[in-house]
PDB file of C-alpha atoms and ligand atoms in Angstrom:
ATOM      1  CA  MET A  19      54.438  19.900 -72.718  1.00 86.00           C
ATOM      2  CA  PRO A  20      54.971  23.193 -71.555  1.00 95.00           C
ATOM      3  CA  LEU A  21      56.860  26.263 -73.070  1.00 98.00           C
ATOM      4  CA  ILE A  22      59.964  27.067 -70.859  1.00 98.00           C
ATOM      5  CA  VAL A  23      61.545  30.453 -71.241  1.00 98.00           C
ATOM      6  CA  GLU A  24      64.888  30.572 -69.116  1.00 98.00           C
ATOM      7  CA  ARG A  25      66.697  33.569 -68.517  1.00 98.00           C
ATOM      8  CA  LEU A  26      66.046  34.768 -71.845  1.00 98.00           C
ATOM      9  CA  THR A  27      68.265  37.930 -72.869  1.00 98.00           C
ATOM     10  CA  LYS A  28      68.432  40.087 -75.926  1.00 98.00           C
ATOM     11  CA  ILE A  29      71.031  42.672 -76.521  1.00 98.00           C
ATOM     12  CA  TYR A  30      70.943  44.228 -80.200  1.00 98.00           C
ATOM     13  CA  PRO A  31      73.959  44.912 -81.994  1.00 97.00           C
ATOM     14  CA  ASP A  32      73.655  48.563 -81.220  1.00 97.00           C
ATOM     15  CA  GLY A  33      73.772  47.500 -77.554  1.00 97.00           C
ATOM     16  CA  THR A  34      70.310  48.026 -76.776  1.00 97.00           C
ATOM     17  CA  ARG A  35      69.031  45.684 -73.987  1.00 97.00           C
ATOM     18  CA  ALA A  36      65.444  44.666 -75.051  1.00 98.00           C
ATOM     19  CA  LEU A  37      65.105  41.727 -72.834  1.00 98.00           C
ATOM     20  CA  HIS A  38      67.005  40.950 -69.513  1.00 98.00           C
ATOM     21  CA  GLU A  39      66.890  37.265 -68.036  1.00 98.00           C
ATOM     22  CA  VAL A  40      63.246  36.790 -68.443  1.00 98.00           C
ATOM     23  CA  SER A  41      61.880  33.586 -67.307  1.00 98.00           C
ATOM     24  CA  PHE A  42      58.575  31.828 -67.235  1.00 98.00           C
ATOM     25  CA  THR A  43      56.744  28.509 -68.232  1.00 98.00           C
ATOM     26  CA  VAL A  44      53.736  28.277 -69.929  1.00 98.00           C
ATOM     27  CA  GLU A  45      51.382  25.356 -69.415  1.00 97.00           C
ATOM     28  CA  ASP A  46      49.319  23.994 -72.470  1.00 97.00           C
ATOM     29  CA  GLY A  47      46.230  25.860 -73.067  1.00 97.00           C
ATOM     30  CA  GLU A  48      47.088  29.089 -71.468  1.00 98.00           C
ATOM     31  CA  PHE A  49      46.226  32.365 -72.986  1.00 98.00           C
ATOM     32  CA  VAL A  50      49.000  34.507 -71.950  1.00 98.00           C
ATOM     33  CA  ALA A  51      48.992  38.398 -72.628  1.00 97.00           C
ATOM     34  CA  ILE A  52      51.929  40.314 -72.848  1.00 97.00           C
ATOM     35  CA  ILE A  53      51.983  43.717 -71.752  1.00 95.00           C
ATOM     36  CA  GLY A  54      54.177  46.727 -71.252  1.00 93.00           C
ATOM     37  CA  LEU A  55      54.723  49.982 -72.877  1.00 91.00           C
ATOM     38  CA  SER A  56      56.023  50.548 -76.241  1.00 90.00           C
ATOM     39  CA  GLY A  57      59.639  49.398 -76.305  1.00 93.00           C
ATOM     40  CA  ALA A  58      59.193  47.249 -73.227  1.00 95.00           C
ATOM     41  CA  GLY A  59      60.337  44.246 -75.126  1.00 97.00           C
ATOM     42  CA  LYS A  60      57.228  42.457 -75.983  1.00 96.00           C
ATOM     43  CA  SER A  61      58.038  42.012 -79.923  1.00 96.00           C
ATOM     44  CA  THR A  62      61.185  40.896 -79.057  1.00 98.00           C
ATOM     45  CA  LEU A  63      60.185  38.356 -76.536  1.00 98.00           C
ATOM     46  CA  LEU A  64      57.722  36.788 -78.890  1.00 97.00           C
ATOM     47  CA  ARG A  65      60.147  36.847 -81.708  1.00 96.00           C
ATOM     48  CA  CYS A  66      62.861  35.159 -79.566  1.00 97.00           C
ATOM     49  CA  ILE A  67      60.757  32.416 -78.786  1.00 97.00           C
ATOM     50  CA  ASN A  68      60.674  31.003 -82.477  1.00 94.00           C
ATOM     51  CA  ARG A  69      63.985  32.626 -83.202  1.00 95.00           C
ATOM     52  CA  LEU A  70      62.792  35.198 -85.872  1.00 93.00           C
ATOM     53  CA  ILE A  71      65.225  37.138 -83.475  1.00 96.00           C
ATOM     54  CA  GLU A  72      68.238  35.260 -82.402  1.00 97.00           C
ATOM     55  CA  PRO A  73      68.483  35.783 -78.378  1.00 98.00           C
ATOM     56  CA  THR A  74      71.873  36.722 -76.986  1.00 98.00           C
ATOM     57  CA  SER A  75      71.681  34.112 -74.103  1.00 98.00           C
ATOM     58  CA  GLY A  76      69.046  31.998 -72.352  1.00 98.00           C
ATOM     59  CA  ARG A  77      66.725  29.200 -73.329  1.00 98.00           C
ATOM     60  CA  VAL A  78      63.694  28.561 -75.066  1.00 98.00           C
ATOM     61  CA  ILE A  79      62.332  24.837 -74.382  1.00 98.00           C
ATOM     62  CA  TRP A  80      58.980  23.614 -75.897  1.00 97.00           C
ATOM     63  CA  ASN A  81      57.705  20.068 -76.270  1.00 92.00           C
ATOM     64  CA  GLY A  82      61.071  18.952 -74.535  1.00 93.00           C
ATOM     65  CA  ILE A  83      63.049  20.368 -77.395  1.00 95.00           C
ATOM     66  CA  ASP A  84      65.541  22.947 -77.014  1.00 97.00           C
ATOM     67  CA  ILE A  85      64.605  25.575 -79.672  1.00 97.00           C
ATOM     68  CA  THR A  86      67.484  27.989 -79.004  1.00 97.00           C
ATOM     69  CA  ALA A  87      69.992  25.108 -79.884  1.00 97.00           C
ATOM     70  CA  ALA A  88      68.066  23.433 -82.787  1.00 96.00           C
ATOM     71  CA  SER A  89      69.630  23.122 -86.227  1.00 95.00           C
ATOM     72  CA  PRO A  90      68.336  25.087 -89.071  1.00 93.00           C
ATOM     73  CA  ARG A  91      66.462  21.829 -90.017  1.00 91.00           C
ATOM     74  CA  GLU A  92      64.975  21.142 -86.633  1.00 93.00           C
ATOM     75  CA  LEU A  93      64.214  24.810 -86.391  1.00 93.00           C
ATOM     76  CA  ARG A  94      62.098  24.550 -89.598  1.00 89.00           C
ATOM     77  CA  LYS A  95      60.008  21.518 -88.093  1.00 90.00           C
ATOM     78  CA  ILE A  96      59.605  23.161 -84.672  1.00 92.00           C
ATOM     79  CA  ARG A  97      58.157  26.520 -86.564  1.00 91.00           C
ATOM     80  CA  ARG A  98      55.722  24.533 -88.489  1.00 89.00           C
ATOM     81  CA  GLN A  99      53.928  23.977 -85.368  1.00 92.00           C
ATOM     82  CA  ILE A 100      54.194  27.600 -84.168  1.00 94.00           C
ATOM     83  CA  GLY A 101      51.726  30.030 -85.734  1.00 93.00           C
ATOM     84  CA  MET A 102      52.388  33.513 -85.778  1.00 93.00           C
ATOM     85  CA  ILE A 103      50.289  36.665 -86.195  1.00 93.00           C
ATOM     86  CA  PHE A 104      51.601  40.081 -86.982  1.00 91.00           C
ATOM     87  CA  GLN A 105      50.216  43.609 -86.372  1.00 89.00           C
ATOM     88  CA  GLN A 106      50.626  44.580 -89.889  1.00 86.00           C
ATOM     89  CA  PHE A 107      49.117  41.242 -91.168  1.00 85.00           C
ATOM     90  CA  ASN A 108      52.141  40.451 -93.313  1.00 87.00           C
ATOM     91  CA  LEU A 109      50.320  39.355 -96.074  1.00 89.00           C
ATOM     92  CA  VAL A 110      51.463  39.205 -99.786  1.00 87.00           C
ATOM     93  CA  LYS A 111      49.414  42.042-101.041  1.00 87.00           C
ATOM     94  CA  ARG A 112      49.317  41.368-104.565  1.00 88.00           C
ATOM     95  CA  ALA A 113      48.443  37.635-104.186  1.00 88.00           C
ATOM     96  CA  THR A 114      45.138  36.338-103.692  1.00 92.00           C
ATOM     97  CA  VAL A 115      43.634  35.686-100.296  1.00 95.00           C
ATOM     98  CA  LEU A 116      43.670  31.869-101.142  1.00 94.00           C
ATOM     99  CA  THR A 117      47.283  31.733-102.015  1.00 91.00           C
ATOM    100  CA  ASN A 118      48.041  33.741 -98.766  1.00 92.00           C
ATOM    101  CA  VAL A 119      46.174  31.241 -96.738  1.00 93.00           C
ATOM    102  CA  LEU A 120      48.213  28.450 -98.623  1.00 92.00           C
ATOM    103  CA  ALA A 121      51.214  29.839 -97.850  1.00 86.00           C
ATOM    104  CA  GLY A 122      50.775  29.009 -94.234  1.00 85.00           C
ATOM    105  CA  ARG A 123      51.232  25.498 -95.213  1.00 81.00           C
ATOM    106  CA  LEU A 124      54.646  25.991 -96.988  1.00 73.00           C
ATOM    107  CA  GLY A 125      56.444  23.918 -94.243  1.00 65.00           C
ATOM    108  CA  TYR A 126      54.483  20.911 -95.331  1.00 65.00           C
ATOM    109  CA  VAL A 127      54.194  20.770 -99.073  1.00 63.00           C
ATOM    110  CA  ASN A 128      56.720  20.109-101.867  1.00 63.00           C
ATOM    111  CA  PRO A 129      58.725  23.403-101.911  1.00 60.00           C
ATOM    112  CA  TRP A 130      59.348  22.811-105.743  1.00 62.00           C
ATOM    113  CA  LEU A 131      55.725  22.517-106.550  1.00 61.00           C
ATOM    114  CA  SER A 132      54.559  25.586-104.154  1.00 62.00           C
ATOM    115  CA  LEU A 133      57.099  27.578-106.026  1.00 62.00           C
ATOM    116  CA  LEU A 134      55.103  26.805-109.127  1.00 66.00           C
ATOM    117  CA  GLY A 135      51.882  27.567-107.646  1.00 71.00           C
ATOM    118  CA  TYR A 136      50.681  24.257-107.510  1.00 75.00           C
ATOM    119  CA  PHE A 137      49.096  22.879-104.325  1.00 81.00           C
ATOM    120  CA  PRO A 138      47.281  19.482-104.237  1.00 86.00           C
ATOM    121  CA  PRO A 139      43.656  19.899-104.036  1.00 90.00           C
ATOM    122  CA  SER A 140      43.514  18.440-100.366  1.00 91.00           C
ATOM    123  CA  GLU A 141      45.465  21.516 -99.565  1.00 90.00           C
ATOM    124  CA  VAL A 142      43.324  23.865-101.389  1.00 93.00           C
ATOM    125  CA  GLN A 143      40.352  22.327 -99.491  1.00 95.00           C
ATOM    126  CA  ARG A 144      42.075  22.890 -96.186  1.00 94.00           C
ATOM    127  CA  ALA A 145      42.609  26.380 -97.063  1.00 95.00           C
ATOM    128  CA  MET A 146      38.997  26.857 -97.779  1.00 96.00           C
ATOM    129  CA  ARG A 147      38.120  25.364 -94.600  1.00 96.00           C
ATOM    130  CA  ALA A 148      40.328  27.763 -92.791  1.00 95.00           C
ATOM    131  CA  LEU A 149      38.704  30.717 -94.411  1.00 96.00           C
ATOM    132  CA  GLU A 150      35.393  29.440 -93.885  1.00 96.00           C
ATOM    133  CA  ARG A 151      36.095  29.236 -90.267  1.00 94.00           C
ATOM    134  CA  VAL A 152      37.239  32.903 -90.222  1.00 94.00           C
ATOM    135  CA  GLY A 153      34.008  33.670 -92.306  1.00 94.00           C
ATOM    136  CA  LEU A 154      35.787  34.722 -95.555  1.00 95.00           C
ATOM    137  CA  ALA A 155      35.320  31.622 -97.794  1.00 95.00           C
ATOM    138  CA  ASP A 156      33.577  34.287-100.431  1.00 97.00           C
ATOM    139  CA  LEU A 157      36.756  36.230-100.663  1.00 96.00           C
ATOM    140  CA  ALA A 158      39.272  33.739-101.620  1.00 96.00           C
ATOM    141  CA  ASP A 159      39.767  34.982-104.988  1.00 95.00           C
ATOM    142  CA  LYS A 160      40.223  38.541-104.232  1.00 96.00           C
ATOM    143  CA  ARG A 161      43.673  40.139-103.837  1.00 95.00           C
ATOM    144  CA  ALA A 162      44.698  40.571-100.428  1.00 94.00           C
ATOM    145  CA  ASP A 163      44.879  44.320-100.674  1.00 94.00           C
ATOM    146  CA  GLU A 164      41.532  44.737-101.537  1.00 96.00           C
ATOM    147  CA  LEU A 165      40.317  43.524 -98.240  1.00 95.00           C
ATOM    148  CA  SER A 166      39.705  45.783 -94.994  1.00 93.00           C
ATOM    149  CA  GLY A 167      42.131  45.395 -92.155  1.00 92.00           C
ATOM    150  CA  GLY A 168      39.820  43.355 -89.981  1.00 93.00           C
ATOM    151  CA  GLN A 169      39.586  41.121 -93.015  1.00 95.00           C
ATOM    152  CA  GLN A 170      43.156  41.164 -93.638  1.00 95.00           C
ATOM    153  CA  GLN A 171      44.123  40.145 -90.284  1.00 93.00           C
ATOM    154  CA  ARG A 172      41.249  37.117 -90.366  1.00 95.00           C
ATOM    155  CA  VAL A 173      43.338  35.845 -93.496  1.00 95.00           C
ATOM    156  CA  GLY A 174      46.291  36.017 -91.195  1.00 94.00           C
ATOM    157  CA  ILE A 175      44.449  33.938 -88.714  1.00 95.00           C
ATOM    158  CA  ALA A 176      43.454  31.710 -91.440  1.00 95.00           C
ATOM    159  CA  ARG A 177      47.141  31.210 -92.742  1.00 93.00           C
ATOM    160  CA  ALA A 178      48.383  30.534 -89.116  1.00 93.00           C
ATOM    161  CA  LEU A 179      45.281  27.848 -88.930  1.00 93.00           C
ATOM    162  CA  MET A 180      46.642  25.963 -92.062  1.00 92.00           C
ATOM    163  CA  GLN A 181      49.855  24.886 -90.040  1.00 90.00           C
ATOM    164  CA  GLU A 182      47.606  23.588 -87.173  1.00 92.00           C
ATOM    165  CA  PRO A 183      49.541  25.145 -84.688  1.00 94.00           C
ATOM    166  CA  ARG A 184      50.095  23.847 -81.036  1.00 95.00           C
ATOM    167  CA  LEU A 185      51.417  27.460 -80.035  1.00 97.00           C
ATOM    168  CA  LEU A 186      50.351  30.868 -81.500  1.00 97.00           C
ATOM    169  CA  LEU A 187      52.530  34.009 -81.013  1.00 97.00           C
ATOM    170  CA  ALA A 188      50.488  36.988 -81.975  1.00 96.00           C
ATOM    171  CA  ASP A 189      52.378  40.186 -82.025  1.00 95.00           C
ATOM    172  CA  GLU A 190      49.991  43.111 -81.262  1.00 94.00           C
ATOM    173  CA  PRO A 191      47.486  41.404 -83.468  1.00 94.00           C
ATOM    174  CA  VAL A 192      44.735  44.238 -83.093  1.00 93.00           C
ATOM    175  CA  ALA A 193      46.880  47.359 -82.588  1.00 90.00           C
ATOM    176  CA  SER A 194      46.044  48.740 -86.185  1.00 86.00           C
ATOM    177  CA  LEU A 195      42.234  48.073 -85.887  1.00 88.00           C
ATOM    178  CA  ASP A 196      39.418  49.706 -83.953  1.00 89.00           C
ATOM    179  CA  PRO A 197      37.989  48.445 -80.856  1.00 87.00           C
ATOM    180  CA  VAL A 198      34.979  46.542 -82.279  1.00 88.00           C
ATOM    181  CA  LEU A 199      37.193  44.861 -84.808  1.00 90.00           C
ATOM    182  CA  ALA A 200      39.808  44.073 -82.195  1.00 93.00           C
ATOM    183  CA  HIS A 201      37.006  42.016 -80.394  1.00 93.00           C
ATOM    184  CA  SER A 202      35.947  39.855 -83.508  1.00 91.00           C
ATOM    185  CA  ILE A 203      39.609  39.093 -84.048  1.00 93.00           C
ATOM    186  CA  LEU A 204      40.397  38.278 -80.362  1.00 95.00           C
ATOM    187  CA  ARG A 205      37.075  36.033 -80.558  1.00 95.00           C
ATOM    188  CA  TYR A 206      38.762  33.781 -83.387  1.00 94.00           C
ATOM    189  CA  ILE A 207      41.991  33.673 -81.363  1.00 96.00           C
ATOM    190  CA  GLU A 208      40.123  32.787 -78.285  1.00 97.00           C
ATOM    191  CA  GLU A 209      38.192  29.999 -79.979  1.00 94.00           C
ATOM    192  CA  LEU A 210      41.618  28.528 -81.270  1.00 95.00           C
ATOM    193  CA  ASN A 211      42.557  28.461 -77.878  1.00 97.00           C
ATOM    194  CA  ARG A 212      39.481  27.187 -76.166  1.00 96.00           C
ATOM    195  CA  LYS A 213      38.212  24.737 -78.964  1.00 95.00           C
ATOM    196  CA  ASP A 214      41.389  23.794 -80.463  1.00 94.00           C
ATOM    197  CA  GLY A 215      43.534  23.970 -77.175  1.00 95.00           C
ATOM    198  CA  VAL A 216      46.228  25.744 -79.021  1.00 97.00           C
ATOM    199  CA  THR A 217      48.312  27.868 -76.451  1.00 98.00           C
ATOM    200  CA  VAL A 218      48.464  31.487 -76.994  1.00 98.00           C
ATOM    201  CA  LEU A 219      50.992  34.222 -76.241  1.00 98.00           C
ATOM    202  CA  CYS A 220      49.684  37.499 -77.423  1.00 97.00           C
ATOM    203  CA  SER A 221      50.939  41.086 -76.896  1.00 96.00           C
ATOM    204  CA  LEU A 222      48.058  43.559 -76.076  1.00 92.00           C
ATOM    205  CA  HIS A 223      47.923  47.127 -75.599  1.00 82.00           C
ATOM    206  CA  PHE A 224      44.730  47.782 -73.680  1.00 83.00           C
ATOM    207  CA  LEU A 225      43.887  46.340 -70.434  1.00 87.00           C
ATOM    208  CA  ASP A 226      40.502  45.923 -71.256  1.00 88.00           C
ATOM    209  CA  LEU A 227      41.190  43.365 -73.809  1.00 92.00           C
ATOM    210  CA  VAL A 228      43.663  41.602 -71.397  1.00 93.00           C
ATOM    211  CA  HIS A 229      40.863  41.138 -68.879  1.00 93.00           C
ATOM    212  CA  ARG A 230      38.491  39.953 -71.213  1.00 95.00           C
ATOM    213  CA  TYR A 231      40.549  37.575 -73.195  1.00 96.00           C
ATOM    214  CA  ALA A 232      43.781  36.300 -71.264  1.00 97.00           C
ATOM    215  CA  THR A 233      43.952  33.524 -68.283  1.00 97.00           C
ATOM    216  CA  ARG A 234      47.422  35.138 -67.460  1.00 97.00           C
ATOM    217  CA  VAL A 235      49.462  38.108 -67.851  1.00 97.00           C
ATOM    218  CA  ILE A 236      53.145  38.785 -68.124  1.00 97.00           C
ATOM    219  CA  GLY A 237      54.406  42.286 -67.856  1.00 96.00           C
ATOM    220  CA  LEU A 238      57.437  43.549 -69.084  1.00 96.00           C
ATOM    221  CA  LYS A 239      59.242  47.050 -68.441  1.00 95.00           C
ATOM    222  CA  ASP A 240      62.605  47.780 -69.780  1.00 95.00           C
ATOM    223  CA  GLY A 241      63.134  44.164 -70.895  1.00 97.00           C
ATOM    224  CA  ILE A 242      62.567  42.919 -67.293  1.00 97.00           C
ATOM    225  CA  LYS A 243      59.575  40.752 -66.295  1.00 97.00           C
ATOM    226  CA  VAL A 244      57.922  42.742 -63.603  1.00 95.00           C
ATOM    227  CA  PHE A 245      54.507  40.985 -63.369  1.00 96.00           C
ATOM    228  CA  ASP A 246      53.323  37.486 -63.767  1.00 97.00           C
ATOM    229  CA  GLY A 247      49.627  36.462 -62.759  1.00 97.00           C
ATOM    230  CA  ARG A 248      46.060  36.583 -62.985  1.00 97.00           C
ATOM    231  CA  PRO A 249      44.446  39.765 -65.122  1.00 95.00           C
ATOM    232  CA  ASP A 250      42.446  40.567 -62.001  1.00 94.00           C
ATOM    233  CA  GLU A 251      45.555  40.681 -59.966  1.00 94.00           C
ATOM    234  CA  ILE A 252      46.735  43.919 -61.655  1.00 90.00           C
ATOM    235  CA  ASP A 253      45.594  46.684 -59.208  1.00 83.00           C
ATOM    236  CA  ASP A 254      46.733  50.283 -59.024  1.00 80.00           C
ATOM    237  CA  ARG A 255      50.018  49.454 -57.554  1.00 85.00           C
ATOM    238  CA  ARG A 256      50.693  46.929 -60.440  1.00 88.00           C
ATOM    239  CA  PHE A 257      49.788  48.749 -63.005  1.00 83.00           C
ATOM    240  CA  LYS A 258      52.006  51.609 -61.870  1.00 84.00           C
ATOM    241  CA  GLU A 259      54.973  48.981 -61.678  1.00 85.00           C
ATOM    242  CA  ILE A 260      54.131  47.772 -65.161  1.00 89.00           C
ATOM    243  CA  TYR A 261      53.527  51.435 -66.988  1.00 86.00           C
ATOM    244  CA  GLY A 262      55.366  53.805 -64.864  1.00 80.00           C
ATOM    245  CA  GLN A 263      54.285  56.329 -62.368  1.00 71.00           C
ATOM    246  CA  GLU A 264      52.887  58.882 -64.982  1.00 68.00           C
ATOM    247  CA  ALA A 265      50.683  56.403 -66.737  1.00 67.00           C
ATOM    248  CA  GLU A 266      47.120  56.812 -66.649  1.00 64.00           C
ATOM    249  CA  ARG A 267      44.832  54.120 -66.268  1.00 60.00           C
ATOM    250  CA  ILE A 268      42.256  54.212 -69.075  1.00 56.00           C
ATOM    251  CA  GLY A 269      39.317  51.916 -69.727  1.00 48.00           C
ATOM    252  CA  GLY A 270      39.234  48.319 -67.889  1.00 42.00           C
TER     253      GLY A 270
HETATM  254  N1  LIG B 310      66.562  45.830 -84.591  1.00 89.11           N
HETATM  255  C1  LIG B 310      66.692  46.523 -83.388  1.00 89.11           C
HETATM  256  N2  LIG B 310      68.121  47.029 -83.148  1.00 89.11           N
HETATM  257  C2  LIG B 310      68.173  47.712 -82.110  1.00 89.11           C
HETATM  258  N3  LIG B 310      67.281  48.093 -81.077  1.00 89.11           N
HETATM  259  C3  LIG B 310      65.978  47.280 -81.329  1.00 89.11           C
HETATM  260  C4  LIG B 310      65.758  46.686 -82.527  1.00 89.11           C
HETATM  261  N4  LIG B 310      64.463  46.222 -82.134  1.00 89.11           N
HETATM  262  C5  LIG B 310      64.073  46.566 -81.249  1.00 89.11           C
HETATM  263  N5  LIG B 310      64.833  47.504 -80.368  1.00 89.11           N
HETATM  264  C6  LIG B 310      64.915  48.257 -79.146  1.00 89.11           C
HETATM  265  O1  LIG B 310      64.541  47.063 -78.200  1.00 89.11           O
HETATM  266  C7  LIG B 310      63.719  47.541 -77.413  1.00 89.11           C
HETATM  267  C8  LIG B 310      62.442  46.534 -77.397  1.00 89.11           C
HETATM  268  O2  LIG B 310      61.734  46.774 -78.586  1.00 89.11           O
HETATM  269  P1  LIG B 310      60.408  45.759 -78.742  1.00 89.11           P
HETATM  270  O3  LIG B 310      60.069  46.182 -80.310  1.00 89.11           O
HETATM  271  O4  LIG B 310      60.427  44.404 -78.492  1.00 89.11           O
HETATM  272  O5  LIG B 310      59.510  46.317 -77.731  1.00 89.11           O
HETATM  273  P2  LIG B 310      57.862  46.391 -77.916  1.00 89.11           P
HETATM  274  O6  LIG B 310      57.357  46.279 -76.371  1.00 89.11           O
HETATM  275  O7  LIG B 310      57.406  45.092 -78.661  1.00 89.11           O
HETATM  276  O8  LIG B 310      57.480  47.894 -78.315  1.00 89.11           O
HETATM  277  P3  LIG B 310      56.358  48.158 -79.346  1.00 89.11           P
HETATM  278  O9  LIG B 310      54.922  48.069 -78.756  1.00 89.11           O
HETATM  279  O10 LIG B 310      56.452  49.648 -79.596  1.00 89.11           O
HETATM  280  O11 LIG B 310      56.423  47.368 -80.419  1.00 89.11           O
HETATM  281  C9  LIG B 310      63.311  48.878 -77.474  1.00 89.11           C
HETATM  282  O12 LIG B 310      64.189  49.724 -77.048  1.00 89.11           O
HETATM  283  C10 LIG B 310      63.677  49.046 -79.113  1.00 89.11           C
HETATM  284  O13 LIG B 310      63.920  50.195 -79.520  1.00 89.11           O
END
């Protein structure tokens, strides 16, 4: 079932208009890159989709359910199926890698038992499988802050995997990483997209990464959708529309 974003608008309390009537539909299995200058509204858009940020107006409909109208209880249920990956990884630094991954399952297990640090063995096995998938099973007992940036982001992916998401929202997942690591992280996300059929919306800074991984691009400028098409359709004119006249085209 598609993700339908309808005239989504966000005006922050200080009057900043971060999104203005943004509309698009994403079909299952797409890998959509969200691009635009810093401040264009990429984070706001991704976070309005699962209501980490409350939109001011407009609608988000997914799997036939109006997320924007969902009650807190319905919203919790919907969010279980939406994985999220963050630029700064958002791990609990002093907890182990395994505990961080198990946290991805919190929407599913008994909250009282999980508060006590108890997870059923089946959940621990699931977490270990997720860690194996991102090549980190050996580091399960390490503290999260003992890992490198690239490894921490892989923990972030394993945590999202625990949710068995149908939709993955990735907010600049590789902006803190060097280019080689950026590819390794995006390859895991690509695998989730291609093998597991997870729909991906991912904000990205660099066009070469967009060309390599995305099947579709949405360009934002000052909160307005200024481009929606295939990566190979971004020619110099389109590039300037998205990034402004003064922007230099570097890389891809
Ligand atoms: N909590 C907030 N209160 C007021 N304005 C905000 C808030 N969060 C973001 N903004 C503003 O909204 C606009 C869009 O910000 P957003 O973070 O969504 O952009 P972005 O494209 O993700 O940028 P970046 O790549 O730098 O993260 C910017 O002008 C920003 O300053």
